Coordinates of N, CA and C and ligand atoms in Angstrom, one line a residue:
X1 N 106.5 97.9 98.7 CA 107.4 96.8 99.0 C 107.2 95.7 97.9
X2 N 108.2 95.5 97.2 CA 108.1 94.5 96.4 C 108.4 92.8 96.8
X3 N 107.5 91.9 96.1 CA 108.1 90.6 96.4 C 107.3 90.2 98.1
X4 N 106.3 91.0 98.2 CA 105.6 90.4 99.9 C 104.1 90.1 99.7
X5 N 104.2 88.9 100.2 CA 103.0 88.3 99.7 C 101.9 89.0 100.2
X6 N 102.0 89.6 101.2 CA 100.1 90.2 102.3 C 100.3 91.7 101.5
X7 N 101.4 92.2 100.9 CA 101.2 93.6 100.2 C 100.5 93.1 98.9
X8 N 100.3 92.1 98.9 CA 99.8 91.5 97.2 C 98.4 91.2 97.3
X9 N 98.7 90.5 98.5 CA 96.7 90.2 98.8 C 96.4 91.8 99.1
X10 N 96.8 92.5 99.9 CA 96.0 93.8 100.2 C 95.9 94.6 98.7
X11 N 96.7 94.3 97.9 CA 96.3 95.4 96.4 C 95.8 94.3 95.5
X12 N 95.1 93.2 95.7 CA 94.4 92.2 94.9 C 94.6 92.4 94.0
X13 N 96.2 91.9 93.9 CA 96.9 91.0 93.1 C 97.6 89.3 93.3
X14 N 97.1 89.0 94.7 CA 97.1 87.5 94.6 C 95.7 87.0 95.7
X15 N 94.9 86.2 95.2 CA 93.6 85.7 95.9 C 93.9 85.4 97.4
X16 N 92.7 85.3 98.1 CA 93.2 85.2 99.7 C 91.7 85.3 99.7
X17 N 91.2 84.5 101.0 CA 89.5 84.4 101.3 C 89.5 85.6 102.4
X18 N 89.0 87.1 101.7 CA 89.3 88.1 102.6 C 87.7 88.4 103.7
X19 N 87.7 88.5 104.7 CA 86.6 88.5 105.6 C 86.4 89.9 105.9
X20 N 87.3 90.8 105.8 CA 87.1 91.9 106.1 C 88.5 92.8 105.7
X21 N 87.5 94.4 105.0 CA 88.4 95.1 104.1 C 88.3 96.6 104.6
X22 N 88.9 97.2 105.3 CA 89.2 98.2 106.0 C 90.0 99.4 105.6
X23 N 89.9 100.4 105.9 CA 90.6 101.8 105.8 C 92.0 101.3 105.7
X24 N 92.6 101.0 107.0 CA 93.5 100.9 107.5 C 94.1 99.3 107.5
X25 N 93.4 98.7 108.0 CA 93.6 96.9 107.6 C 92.7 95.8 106.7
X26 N 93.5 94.8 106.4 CA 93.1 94.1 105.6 C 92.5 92.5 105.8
X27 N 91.6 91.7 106.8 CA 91.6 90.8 107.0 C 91.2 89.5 106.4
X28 N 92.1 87.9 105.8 CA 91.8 87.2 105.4 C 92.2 86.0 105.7
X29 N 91.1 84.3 105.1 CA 91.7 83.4 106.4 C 93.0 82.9 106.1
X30 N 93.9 82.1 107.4 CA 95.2 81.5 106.9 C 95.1 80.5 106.1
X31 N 95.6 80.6 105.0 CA 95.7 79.2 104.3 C 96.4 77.7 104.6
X32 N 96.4 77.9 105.8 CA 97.0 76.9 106.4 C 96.9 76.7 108.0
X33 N 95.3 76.8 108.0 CA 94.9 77.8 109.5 C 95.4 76.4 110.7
X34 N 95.8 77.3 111.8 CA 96.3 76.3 113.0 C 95.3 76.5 113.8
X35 N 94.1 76.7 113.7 CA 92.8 76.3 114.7 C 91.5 76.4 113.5
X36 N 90.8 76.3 114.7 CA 89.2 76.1 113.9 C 88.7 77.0 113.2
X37 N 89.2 78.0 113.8 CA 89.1 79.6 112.9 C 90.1 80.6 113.2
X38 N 90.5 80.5 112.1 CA 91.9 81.5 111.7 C 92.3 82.5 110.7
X39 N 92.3 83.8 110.9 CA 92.1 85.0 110.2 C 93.3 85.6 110.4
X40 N 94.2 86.3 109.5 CA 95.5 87.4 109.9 C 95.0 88.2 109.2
X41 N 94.9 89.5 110.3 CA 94.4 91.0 109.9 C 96.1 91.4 109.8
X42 N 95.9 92.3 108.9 CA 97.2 92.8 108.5 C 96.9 94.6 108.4
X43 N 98.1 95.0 108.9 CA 97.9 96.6 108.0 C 98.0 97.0 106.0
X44 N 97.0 97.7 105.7 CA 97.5 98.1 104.3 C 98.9 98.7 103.7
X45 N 99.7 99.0 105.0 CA 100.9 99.9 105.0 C 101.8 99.0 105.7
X46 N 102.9 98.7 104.5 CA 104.0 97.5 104.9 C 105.1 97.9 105.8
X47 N 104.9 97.1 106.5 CA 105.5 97.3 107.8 C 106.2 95.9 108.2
X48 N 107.7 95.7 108.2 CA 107.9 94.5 108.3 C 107.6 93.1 109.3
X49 N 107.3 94.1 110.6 CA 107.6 93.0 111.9 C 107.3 94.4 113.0
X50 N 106.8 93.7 114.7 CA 106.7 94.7 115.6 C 108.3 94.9 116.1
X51 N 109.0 94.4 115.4 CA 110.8 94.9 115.7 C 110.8 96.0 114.5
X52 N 110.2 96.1 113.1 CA 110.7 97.4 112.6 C 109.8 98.3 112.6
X53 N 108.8 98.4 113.3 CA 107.9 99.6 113.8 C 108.6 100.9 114.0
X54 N 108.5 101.8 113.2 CA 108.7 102.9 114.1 C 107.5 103.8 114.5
X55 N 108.0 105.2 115.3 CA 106.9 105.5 116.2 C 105.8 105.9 115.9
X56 N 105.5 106.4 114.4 CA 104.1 106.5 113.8 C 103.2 105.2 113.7
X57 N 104.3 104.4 113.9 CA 103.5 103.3 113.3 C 102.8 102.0 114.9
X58 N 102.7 103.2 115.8 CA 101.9 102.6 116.8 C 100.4 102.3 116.6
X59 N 99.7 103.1 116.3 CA 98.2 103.1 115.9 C 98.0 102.1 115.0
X60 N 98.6 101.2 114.3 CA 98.4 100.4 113.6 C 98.0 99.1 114.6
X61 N 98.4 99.2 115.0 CA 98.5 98.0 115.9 C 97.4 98.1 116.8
X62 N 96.9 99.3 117.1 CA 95.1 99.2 118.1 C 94.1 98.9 116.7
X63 N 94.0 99.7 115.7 CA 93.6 99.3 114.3 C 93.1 98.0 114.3
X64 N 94.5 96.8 114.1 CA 94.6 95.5 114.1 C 93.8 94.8 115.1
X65 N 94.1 95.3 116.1 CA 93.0 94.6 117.5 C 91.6 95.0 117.2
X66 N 91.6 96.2 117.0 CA 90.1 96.4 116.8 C 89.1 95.6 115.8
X67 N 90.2 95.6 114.5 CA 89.6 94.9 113.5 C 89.2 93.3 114.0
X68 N 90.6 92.8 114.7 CA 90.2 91.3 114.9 C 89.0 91.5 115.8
X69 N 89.1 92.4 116.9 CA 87.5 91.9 117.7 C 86.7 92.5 117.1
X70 N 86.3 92.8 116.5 CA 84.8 92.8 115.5 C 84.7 91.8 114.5
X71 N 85.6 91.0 114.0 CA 85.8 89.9 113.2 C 85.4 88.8 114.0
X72 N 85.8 88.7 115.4 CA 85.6 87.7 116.7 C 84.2 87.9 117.5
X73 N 83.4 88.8 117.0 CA 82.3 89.4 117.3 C 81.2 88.9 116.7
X74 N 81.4 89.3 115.1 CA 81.1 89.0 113.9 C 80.5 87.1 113.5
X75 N 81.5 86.7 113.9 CA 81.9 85.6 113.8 C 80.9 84.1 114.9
X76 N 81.2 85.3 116.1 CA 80.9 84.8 117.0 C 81.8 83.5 118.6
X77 N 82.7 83.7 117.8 CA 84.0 82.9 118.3 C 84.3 83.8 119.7
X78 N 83.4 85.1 120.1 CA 84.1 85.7 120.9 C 83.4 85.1 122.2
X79 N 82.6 84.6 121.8 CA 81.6 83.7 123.0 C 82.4 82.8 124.0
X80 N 83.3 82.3 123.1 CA 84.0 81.1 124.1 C 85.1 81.7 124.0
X81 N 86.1 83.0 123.2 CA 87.1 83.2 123.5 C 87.9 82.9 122.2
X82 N 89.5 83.8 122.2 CA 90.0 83.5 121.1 C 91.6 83.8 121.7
X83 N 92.6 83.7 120.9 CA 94.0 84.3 121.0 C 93.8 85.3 119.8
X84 N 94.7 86.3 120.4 CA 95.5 86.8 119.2 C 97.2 86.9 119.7
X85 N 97.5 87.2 118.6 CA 99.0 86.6 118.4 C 100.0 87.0 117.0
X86 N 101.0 88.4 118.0 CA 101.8 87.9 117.3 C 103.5 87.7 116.9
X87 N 103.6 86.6 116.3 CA 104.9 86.3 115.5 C 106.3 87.1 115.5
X88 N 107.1 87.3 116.5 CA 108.1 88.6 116.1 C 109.6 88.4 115.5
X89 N 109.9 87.7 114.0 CA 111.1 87.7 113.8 C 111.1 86.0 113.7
X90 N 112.3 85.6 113.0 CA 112.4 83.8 112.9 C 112.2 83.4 114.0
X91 N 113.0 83.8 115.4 CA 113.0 83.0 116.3 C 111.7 83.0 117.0
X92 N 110.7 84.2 116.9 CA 109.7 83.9 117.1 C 108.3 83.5 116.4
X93 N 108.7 82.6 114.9 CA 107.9 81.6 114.3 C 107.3 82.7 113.2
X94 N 107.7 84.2 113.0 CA 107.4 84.2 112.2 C 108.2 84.4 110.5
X95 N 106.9 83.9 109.8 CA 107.9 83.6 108.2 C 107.3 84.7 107.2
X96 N 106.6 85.5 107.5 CA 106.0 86.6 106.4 C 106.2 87.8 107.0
X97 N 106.9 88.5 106.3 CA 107.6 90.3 106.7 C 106.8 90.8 106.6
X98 N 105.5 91.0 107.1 CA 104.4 92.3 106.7 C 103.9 92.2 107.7
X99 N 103.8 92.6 108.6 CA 103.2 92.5 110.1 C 101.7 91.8 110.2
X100 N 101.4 90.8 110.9 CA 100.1 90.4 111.0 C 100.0 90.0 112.3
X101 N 98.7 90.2 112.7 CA 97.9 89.9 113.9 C 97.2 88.3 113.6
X102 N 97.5 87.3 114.0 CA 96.5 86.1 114.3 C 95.7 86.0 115.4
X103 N 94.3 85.8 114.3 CA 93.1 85.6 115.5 C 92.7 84.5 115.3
X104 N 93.0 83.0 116.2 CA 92.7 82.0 116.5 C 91.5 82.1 117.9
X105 N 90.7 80.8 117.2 CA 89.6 80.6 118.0 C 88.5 79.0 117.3
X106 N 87.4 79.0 118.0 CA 86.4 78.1 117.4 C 86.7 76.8 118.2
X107 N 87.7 76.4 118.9 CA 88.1 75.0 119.6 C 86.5 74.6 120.3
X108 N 86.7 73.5 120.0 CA 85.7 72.3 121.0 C 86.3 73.0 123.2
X109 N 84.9 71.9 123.1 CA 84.8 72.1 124.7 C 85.8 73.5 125.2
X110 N 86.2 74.7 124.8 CA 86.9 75.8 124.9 C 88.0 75.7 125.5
X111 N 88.7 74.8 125.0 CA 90.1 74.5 125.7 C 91.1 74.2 124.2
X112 N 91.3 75.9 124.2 CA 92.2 76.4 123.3 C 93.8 75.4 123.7
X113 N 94.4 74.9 122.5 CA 96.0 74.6 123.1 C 97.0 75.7 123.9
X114 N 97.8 74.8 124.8 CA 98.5 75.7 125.4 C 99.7 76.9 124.1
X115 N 99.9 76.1 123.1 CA 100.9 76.8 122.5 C 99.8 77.2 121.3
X116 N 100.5 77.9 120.3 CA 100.3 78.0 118.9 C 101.4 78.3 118.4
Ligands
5GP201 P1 103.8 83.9 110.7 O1 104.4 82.5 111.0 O2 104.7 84.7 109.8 O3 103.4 84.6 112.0 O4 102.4 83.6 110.0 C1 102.3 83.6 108.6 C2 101.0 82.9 108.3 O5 100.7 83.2 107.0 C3 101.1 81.4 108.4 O6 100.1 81.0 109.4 C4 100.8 80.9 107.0 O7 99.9 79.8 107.0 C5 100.1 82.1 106.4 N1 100.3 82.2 104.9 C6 101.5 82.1 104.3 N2 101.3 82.3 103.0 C7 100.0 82.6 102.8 C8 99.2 83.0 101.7 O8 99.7 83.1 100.5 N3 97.9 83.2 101.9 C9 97.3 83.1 103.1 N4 96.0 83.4 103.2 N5 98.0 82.8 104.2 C10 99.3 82.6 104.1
ZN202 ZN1 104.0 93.9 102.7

């Protein structure tokens, strides 16, 4: 896929603070993180959104979880808890066509916001 920025960080061709580099996924922090700790694990295999999934492309998605909780493990954010989250399409907030998992976490007194 040409022209997508997370297919660019996964073949390091554009920088990204990567935490974790996997078979199958790629995880690094958001550059514009909306909590205290904020990582989008992504798959290596471009895949637009969980609306253009097709049916091989279910396992990608346990992959993604797995990767975030060992990153939330890792980390240690798993102690008080985290969201993951994700984005499906404009109307649901998301702006980058390569499917990603957000793992938000790290909040004070553990009272994550109601939205993200
Ligand atoms: P979405 O809204 O599509 O679910 O989330 C996309 C996320 O990617 C946003 O939180 C945004 O801050 C992040 N993002 C956008 N461009 C870049 C980039 O070039 N590098 C990194 N590390 N994150 C990005
Ligand atoms: Zn891509």
């Amino acid at each position: 896929m040409t022209n997508c920025i997370f297919c660019s960080i996964v073949k390091g061709e554009r920088q990204a603070d990567i935490v974790a580099s996997k078979e199958e996924c790629v995880a690094f922090k958001d550059i514009q993180p909306k909590a205290p700790f904020h990582i989008l694990v992504v798959p290596r295999k471009h895949v637009a959104s969980v609306a253009e999934m097709e049916d091989g492309d279910a396992p990608l998605i346990g992959q993604l979880i797995r990767c975030a909780k060992v990153i939330a493990e890792e980390s240690g954010i798993d102690k008080t808890g985290y969201k993951l989250v994700f984005n499906v399409g404009r109307g649901g907030g998301q702006i980058i066509d390569h499917i990603h998992l957000h793992l938000l976490g790290g909040w004070n007194n553990n009272e994550p916001p109601a939205n993200i």
